[in-house]
PDB file of C-alpha atoms in Angstrom:
ATOM      1  CA  MET A 109     -17.256 -13.299  -0.638  1.00 55.00           C
ATOM      2  CA  SER A 110     -16.618 -12.294   3.122  1.00 56.00           C
ATOM      3  CA  ASP A 111     -17.306  -9.162   4.155  1.00 56.00           C
ATOM      4  CA  TRP A 112     -14.080  -8.015   4.392  1.00 48.00           C
ATOM      5  CA  SER A 113     -13.495  -8.690   0.747  1.00 55.00           C
ATOM      6  CA  LYS A 114     -16.338  -6.777  -0.092  1.00 56.00           C
ATOM      7  CA  SER A 115     -15.261  -3.709   2.050  1.00 62.00           C
ATOM      8  CA  VAL A 116     -12.074  -3.472   0.287  1.00 64.00           C
ATOM      9  CA  ASN A 117     -13.176  -4.053  -2.914  1.00 74.00           C
ATOM     10  CA  ASP A 118     -15.435  -1.302  -2.356  1.00 81.00           C
ATOM     11  CA  TRP A 119     -12.460   0.993  -0.598  1.00 82.00           C
ATOM     12  CA  ASN A 120     -10.533   0.290  -3.498  1.00 87.00           C
ATOM     13  CA  ALA A 121     -13.521   0.753  -6.360  1.00 91.00           C
ATOM     14  CA  ALA A 122     -13.228   4.335  -4.922  1.00 91.00           C
ATOM     15  CA  ILE A 123      -9.642   5.038  -4.966  1.00 92.00           C
ATOM     16  CA  ILE A 124      -9.555   3.852  -8.955  1.00 93.00           C
ATOM     17  CA  GLU A 125     -12.795   6.122  -9.343  1.00 94.00           C
ATOM     18  CA  GLU A 126     -10.985   9.087  -7.961  1.00 94.00           C
ATOM     19  CA  PHE A 127      -7.479   8.616  -9.542  1.00 93.00           C
ATOM     20  CA  ARG A 128      -9.119   8.198 -12.919  1.00 93.00           C
ATOM     21  CA  ALA A 129     -11.296  11.430 -12.393  1.00 93.00           C
ATOM     22  CA  ASN A 130      -8.149  13.621 -11.446  1.00 92.00           C
ATOM     23  CA  ASP A 131      -5.371  12.634 -13.599  1.00 89.00           C
ATOM     24  CA  GLY A 132      -3.530  10.336 -11.558  1.00 91.00           C
ATOM     25  CA  ARG A 133      -4.150  12.139  -7.984  1.00 90.00           C
ATOM     26  CA  VAL A 134      -6.227  10.687  -4.805  1.00 91.00           C
ATOM     27  CA  GLY A 135      -6.445  12.704  -1.881  1.00 88.00           C
ATOM     28  CA  GLY A 136      -7.147  11.579   1.499  1.00 83.00           C
ATOM     29  CA  MET A 137      -4.324   9.500   2.885  1.00 79.00           C
ATOM     30  CA  PHE A 138      -3.233   8.801  -0.311  1.00 79.00           C
ATOM     31  CA  GLU A 139      -2.508  13.004  -1.197  1.00 81.00           C
ATOM     32  CA  GLU A 140       1.299  13.002  -0.833  1.00 77.00           C
ATOM     33  CA  ARG A 141       1.707   8.954  -1.901  1.00 83.00           C
ATOM     34  CA  THR A 142       2.936   8.264  -5.207  1.00 89.00           C
ATOM     35  CA  LEU A 143       0.283   5.649  -6.419  1.00 94.00           C
ATOM     36  CA  LEU A 144      -0.379   3.602  -9.654  1.00 97.00           C
ATOM     37  CA  LEU A 145      -3.140   1.044 -11.066  1.00 97.00           C
ATOM     38  CA  LEU A 146      -2.103  -2.526 -11.113  1.00 98.00           C
ATOM     39  CA  HIS A 147      -3.591  -4.064 -13.427  1.00 98.00           C
ATOM     40  CA  HIS A 148      -3.480  -8.336 -12.780  1.00 97.00           C
ATOM     41  CA  THR A 149      -4.755 -11.673 -14.276  1.00 97.00           C
ATOM     42  CA  GLY A 150      -6.117 -13.918 -11.463  1.00 96.00           C
ATOM     43  CA  ALA A 151      -3.620 -17.194 -11.420  1.00 95.00           C
ATOM     44  CA  ARG A 152      -6.570 -19.401 -10.844  1.00 94.00           C
ATOM     45  CA  THR A 153      -9.420 -17.657 -12.393  1.00 95.00           C
ATOM     46  CA  GLY A 154      -8.164 -15.656 -15.149  1.00 96.00           C
ATOM     47  CA  THR A 155     -10.357 -12.603 -14.223  1.00 95.00           C
ATOM     48  CA  ARG A 156      -8.979  -9.267 -14.987  1.00 95.00           C
ATOM     49  CA  ARG A 157      -8.256  -6.736 -11.794  1.00 95.00           C
ATOM     50  CA  VAL A 158      -7.263  -3.353 -10.890  1.00 96.00           C
ATOM     51  CA  THR A 159      -5.645  -2.926  -7.685  1.00 96.00           C
ATOM     52  CA  PRO A 160      -4.396   0.858  -6.526  1.00 95.00           C
ATOM     53  CA  LEU A 161      -0.934   0.617  -4.753  1.00 95.00           C
ATOM     54  CA  ALA A 162       1.836   2.706  -3.475  1.00 94.00           C
ATOM     55  CA  TYR A 163       4.803   2.582  -5.163  1.00 96.00           C
ATOM     56  CA  GLN A 164       8.817   4.046  -6.264  1.00 97.00           C
ATOM     57  CA  ASP A 165      10.152   5.146  -9.071  1.00 96.00           C
ATOM     58  CA  LEU A 166      12.862   3.232 -10.226  1.00 97.00           C
ATOM     59  CA  ALA A 167      15.333   4.147 -13.400  1.00 95.00           C
ATOM     60  CA  ASP A 168      13.875   1.598 -15.681  1.00 94.00           C
ATOM     61  CA  GLY A 169      10.129   1.111 -13.822  1.00 97.00           C
ATOM     62  CA  TYR A 170       8.582   0.971 -10.707  1.00 98.00           C
ATOM     63  CA  ALA A 171       8.701  -0.908  -7.414  1.00 98.00           C
ATOM     64  CA  VAL A 172       5.714  -2.327  -5.667  1.00 98.00           C
ATOM     65  CA  PHE A 173       5.129  -3.969  -2.314  1.00 98.00           C
ATOM     66  CA  ALA A 174       3.341  -7.095  -1.185  1.00 98.00           C
ATOM     67  CA  SER A 175       3.157  -5.895   2.417  1.00 96.00           C
ATOM     68  CA  LYS A 176      -0.723  -6.162   2.903  1.00 95.00           C
ATOM     69  CA  ALA A 177      -0.043  -4.090   5.944  1.00 94.00           C
ATOM     70  CA  GLY A 178       1.841  -6.322   7.750  1.00 95.00           C
ATOM     71  CA  ALA A 179      -0.570  -9.556   7.234  1.00 96.00           C
ATOM     72  CA  ASP A 180       1.043 -12.855   7.440  1.00 96.00           C
ATOM     73  CA  THR A 181       0.249 -13.575   3.786  1.00 96.00           C
ATOM     74  CA  ASN A 182       0.831 -12.251   0.927  1.00 97.00           C
ATOM     75  CA  PRO A 183      -1.719 -10.362  -1.260  1.00 96.00           C
ATOM     76  CA  ASP A 184      -3.597 -11.931  -4.149  1.00 95.00           C
ATOM     77  CA  TRP A 185      -1.799  -9.508  -6.753  1.00 97.00           C
ATOM     78  CA  TYR A 186       1.455 -10.952  -5.646  1.00 98.00           C
ATOM     79  CA  HIS A 187       0.641 -14.649  -6.784  1.00 97.00           C
ATOM     80  CA  ASN A 188      -1.513 -13.332  -9.800  1.00 97.00           C
ATOM     81  CA  LEU A 189       1.738 -10.880 -10.546  1.00 98.00           C
ATOM     82  CA  VAL A 190       4.208 -14.161 -10.267  1.00 97.00           C
ATOM     83  CA  ALA A 191       1.818 -16.357 -12.210  1.00 97.00           C
ATOM     84  CA  ASN A 192       1.069 -13.592 -15.139  1.00 97.00           C
ATOM     85  CA  PRO A 193       4.004 -11.016 -15.379  1.00 98.00           C
ATOM     86  CA  GLY A 194       3.186  -9.124 -18.011  1.00 98.00           C
ATOM     87  CA  THR A 195       0.859  -6.373 -17.620  1.00 98.00           C
ATOM     88  CA  GLU A 196       0.194  -2.920 -17.398  1.00 98.00           C
ATOM     89  CA  VAL A 197       0.089   0.072 -14.769  1.00 98.00           C
ATOM     90  CA  GLU A 198      -1.927   2.910 -14.740  1.00 97.00           C
ATOM     91  CA  VAL A 199       0.544   5.923 -13.761  1.00 97.00           C
ATOM     92  CA  GLY A 200      -0.994   9.800 -13.652  1.00 93.00           C
ATOM     93  CA  THR A 201      -2.522   9.788 -16.964  1.00 94.00           C
ATOM     94  CA  GLY A 202      -0.904   7.120 -19.097  1.00 95.00           C
ATOM     95  CA  THR A 203      -0.526   3.398 -19.260  1.00 97.00           C
ATOM     96  CA  VAL A 204       2.715   1.728 -19.338  1.00 97.00           C
ATOM     97  CA  ARG A 205       2.869  -2.136 -20.316  1.00 98.00           C
ATOM     98  CA  VAL A 206       5.207  -3.783 -18.037  1.00 98.00           C
ATOM     99  CA  ARG A 207       7.169  -7.155 -16.985  1.00 98.00           C
ATOM    100  CA  ALA A 208       6.799  -8.227 -13.091  1.00 98.00           C
ATOM    101  CA  ARG A 209       9.469  -9.978 -11.193  1.00 98.00           C
ATOM    102  CA  VAL A 210      10.426 -10.373  -7.620  1.00 98.00           C
ATOM    103  CA  ALA A 211      13.732  -8.483  -6.488  1.00 98.00           C
ATOM    104  CA  THR A 212      16.110 -10.526  -4.383  1.00 98.00           C
ATOM    105  CA  GLY A 213      19.401  -9.839  -2.514  1.00 98.00           C
ATOM    106  CA  GLU A 214      20.816  -6.533  -2.544  1.00 98.00           C
ATOM    107  CA  GLU A 215      18.309  -4.727  -4.662  1.00 98.00           C
ATOM    108  CA  ARG A 216      15.399  -5.896  -3.005  1.00 98.00           C
ATOM    109  CA  ASP A 217      17.222  -4.815  -0.030  1.00 98.00           C
ATOM    110  CA  ARG A 218      18.204  -1.239  -1.043  1.00 98.00           C
ATOM    111  CA  ILE A 219      14.446  -0.978  -2.520  1.00 98.00           C
ATOM    112  CA  TRP A 220      12.785  -1.932   0.320  1.00 98.00           C
ATOM    113  CA  SER A 221      15.245   0.186   2.753  1.00 98.00           C
ATOM    114  CA  ARG A 222      14.265   3.681   0.877  1.00 98.00           C
ATOM    115  CA  GLN A 223      10.396   2.697   0.867  1.00 97.00           C
ATOM    116  CA  LYS A 224      10.595   2.409   4.724  1.00 97.00           C
ATOM    117  CA  GLN A 225      12.854   5.744   4.946  1.00 96.00           C
ATOM    118  CA  ASP A 226      10.701   7.522   2.610  1.00 94.00           C
ATOM    119  CA  TYR A 227       6.932   6.099   4.043  1.00 92.00           C
ATOM    120  CA  PRO A 228       7.632   5.009   7.666  1.00 93.00           C
ATOM    121  CA  GLN A 229       4.456   2.923   8.092  1.00 93.00           C
ATOM    122  CA  PHE A 230       5.943   0.406   5.579  1.00 95.00           C
ATOM    123  CA  GLU A 231       8.224  -0.198   8.707  1.00 96.00           C
ATOM    124  CA  GLU A 232       5.316  -0.802  10.831  1.00 96.00           C
ATOM    125  CA  TYR A 233       4.202  -3.292   8.318  1.00 96.00           C
ATOM    126  CA  GLU A 234       7.171  -5.357   8.518  1.00 97.00           C
ATOM    127  CA  SER A 235       7.165  -5.216  12.218  1.00 97.00           C
ATOM    128  CA  LYS A 236       3.427  -6.890  11.896  1.00 96.00           C
ATOM    129  CA  THR A 237       4.508  -9.898  10.286  1.00 97.00           C
ATOM    130  CA  SER A 238       7.354 -12.981  10.446  1.00 96.00           C
ATOM    131  CA  ARG A 239       7.570 -13.162   6.518  1.00 97.00           C
ATOM    132  CA  VAL A 240       9.915 -11.145   4.364  1.00 97.00           C
ATOM    133  CA  ILE A 241       7.913  -8.319   2.543  1.00 98.00           C
ATOM    134  CA  PRO A 242       7.824  -9.370  -1.442  1.00 98.00           C
ATOM    135  CA  VAL A 243       9.098  -5.994  -3.602  1.00 98.00           C
ATOM    136  CA  ILE A 244       8.304  -6.421  -7.202  1.00 98.00           C
ATOM    137  CA  VAL A 245       9.833  -4.712 -10.147  1.00 98.00           C
ATOM    138  CA  LEU A 246       7.672  -3.802 -12.632  1.00 98.00           C
ATOM    139  CA  GLU A 247       9.981  -3.130 -15.765  1.00 98.00           C
ATOM    140  CA  ARG A 248       8.894  -0.977 -18.648  1.00 97.00           C
ATOM    141  CA  ALA A 249       8.127  -3.743 -21.334  1.00 92.00           C
TER     142      ALA A 249
END
């Protein structure tokens, strides 16, 4: 494991611990953000993982964004959800079964535009990369 990967894993572990200890609330840079814990299964390894992500409430679930802070590649969790779309998320103090799908067309554009409006750093992420940042809809199962 690279030093960068270890650093990200340690950072995520601290956020997950704080999230669970504080009824789904996290301080610091996430204090005013909606945050969920995405459970996902490794596409190649089958390893179960948990990743904290910003989300947007939708009528039938949630949207998450494979921004990877504007990197030129999608995050691993994105590939894991495409391979294994049935999963669960922790939101607040509850756990919800969901099924992931990649939003396309007008739906993707509408959700993405709202996310950039509500959280301008997502517009910054978009400006850093030439890829179209995937929007993943997590529909309640």
